Short mmCIF file of C-alpha atoms in Angstrom, two decimals:
data_model
loop_
_atom_site.label_atom_id
_atom_site.label_comp_id
_atom_site.label_asym_id
_atom_site.label_seq_id
_atom_site.Cartn_x
_atom_site.Cartn_y
_atom_site.Cartn_z
CA UNK A 1 0.94 24.10 -17.52
CA UNK A 2 1.56 21.35 -14.97
CA UNK A 3 -0.43 20.95 -11.82
CA UNK A 4 0.44 19.07 -8.68
CA UNK A 5 -1.51 15.86 -8.16
CA UNK A 6 -4.17 16.16 -5.50
CA UNK A 7 -3.95 12.47 -4.63
CA UNK A 8 -0.69 10.86 -3.62
CA UNK A 9 -0.27 7.13 -3.29
CA UNK A 10 1.51 6.27 -0.04
CA UNK A 11 3.48 3.13 0.81
CA UNK A 12 1.64 1.63 3.79
CA UNK A 13 4.82 0.00 5.11
CA UNK A 14 6.57 3.38 5.24
CA UNK A 15 3.48 4.96 6.79
CA UNK A 16 3.31 2.28 9.50
CA UNK A 17 7.05 2.21 10.23
CA UNK A 18 7.24 5.00 12.87
CA UNK A 19 4.39 3.58 14.99
CA UNK A 20 4.39 -0.07 13.98
CA UNK A 21 0.75 0.18 12.95
CA UNK A 22 -1.01 1.89 10.04
CA UNK A 23 -3.99 2.86 12.17
CA UNK A 24 -1.82 4.42 14.86
CA UNK A 25 0.01 6.41 12.18
CA UNK A 26 -3.28 7.66 10.75
CA UNK A 27 -4.42 8.64 14.26
CA UNK A 28 -1.23 10.68 14.80
CA UNK A 29 -1.64 12.35 11.41
CA UNK A 30 -5.31 13.15 12.05
CA UNK A 31 -4.57 14.72 15.44
CA UNK A 32 -1.88 16.92 13.89
CA UNK A 33 -4.21 17.85 11.01
CA UNK A 34 -6.83 18.93 13.56
CA UNK A 35 -4.25 21.10 15.31
CA UNK A 36 -3.26 22.73 12.02
CA UNK A 37 -6.88 23.24 11.00
CA UNK A 38 -7.73 24.93 14.29
CA UNK A 39 -4.66 27.17 14.04
CA UNK A 40 -5.49 28.19 10.45
CA UNK A 41 -9.12 28.88 11.37
CA UNK A 42 -8.07 31.11 14.28
CA UNK A 43 -5.63 33.03 12.07
CA UNK A 44 -8.23 33.54 9.36
CA UNK A 45 -10.89 34.61 11.85
CA UNK A 46 -8.58 37.15 13.46
CA UNK A 47 -7.62 38.62 10.07
CA UNK A 48 -11.22 38.79 8.90
CA UNK A 49 -12.34 40.31 12.23
CA UNK A 50 -10.52 43.50 11.21
CA UNK A 51 -13.05 43.91 8.40
CA UNK A 52 -16.14 43.32 10.52
CA UNK A 53 -18.52 46.24 10.44
CA UNK A 54 -21.57 47.02 12.50
CA UNK A 55 -23.42 48.38 9.48
CA UNK A 56 -24.39 46.01 6.71
CA UNK A 57 -23.70 48.21 3.72
CA UNK A 58 -23.98 46.25 0.50
CA UNK A 59 -21.46 48.45 -1.30
CA UNK A 60 -18.78 47.78 1.33
CA UNK A 61 -19.26 44.03 1.00
CA UNK A 62 -18.53 44.07 -2.73
CA UNK A 63 -15.71 46.62 -2.59
CA UNK A 64 -13.59 45.01 0.11
CA UNK A 65 -10.80 43.52 -2.03
CA UNK A 66 -8.41 42.95 0.88
CA UNK A 67 -10.87 40.62 2.58
CA UNK A 68 -11.38 38.71 -0.65
CA UNK A 69 -7.61 38.35 -1.16
CA UNK A 70 -7.12 37.04 2.38
CA UNK A 71 -9.87 34.48 1.85
CA UNK A 72 -8.41 33.38 -1.48
CA UNK A 73 -4.95 33.03 0.10
CA UNK A 74 -6.30 30.64 2.72
CA UNK A 75 -8.26 28.69 0.10
CA UNK A 76 -5.06 28.12 -1.92
CA UNK A 77 -3.10 26.86 1.09
CA UNK A 78 -2.51 23.09 1.28
CA UNK A 79 -5.02 21.12 3.28
CA UNK A 80 -4.08 20.42 6.91
CA UNK A 81 -4.21 16.67 6.29
CA UNK A 82 -1.62 16.98 3.50
CA UNK A 83 0.68 19.10 5.66
CA UNK A 84 0.31 16.71 8.61
CA UNK A 85 1.08 13.69 6.42
CA UNK A 86 4.19 15.35 5.03
CA UNK A 87 5.36 16.25 8.53
CA UNK A 88 4.80 12.67 9.67
CA UNK A 89 6.59 11.11 6.70
CA UNK A 90 9.56 13.51 7.16
CA UNK A 91 9.88 12.63 10.89
CA UNK A 92 8.97 16.18 11.92
CA UNK A 93 6.30 15.11 14.43
CA UNK A 94 6.90 14.06 18.01
CA UNK A 95 4.36 11.65 19.47
CA UNK A 96 4.12 9.26 22.42
CA UNK A 97 2.21 6.05 22.85
CA UNK A 98 -0.13 5.94 25.83
CA UNK A 99 1.09 2.44 26.74
CA UNK A 100 4.66 3.77 27.08
CA UNK A 101 3.50 6.44 29.52
CA UNK A 102 1.55 3.87 31.57
CA UNK A 103 4.59 1.56 31.71
CA UNK A 104 6.75 4.42 32.96
CA UNK A 105 4.24 5.19 35.70
CA UNK A 106 4.10 1.50 36.73
CA UNK A 107 7.90 1.43 37.06
CA UNK A 108 7.83 4.28 39.56
#
């Protein structure tokens, strides 16, 4: 049985290439990861809200297999930081530098 490595070594030159700076690239990736994390949390919360009950019955808590399966599905999903890094490395993200926007405003 083979498992996928949880840590991946990245080439810093390739990571810095789109922005010209490693730190700027990491900032773009982290902002995208935050977006993904928020989206996943909202999806999970809305799915689990269907199972919310006003009565705390201990038997219902242990017997609710659907809720457990939904939770396990989200636990098995790749981390938002991994997804964001893959999107960045595959040129699937669109980002703008603040300096570019300021220069465009100055030209007007």
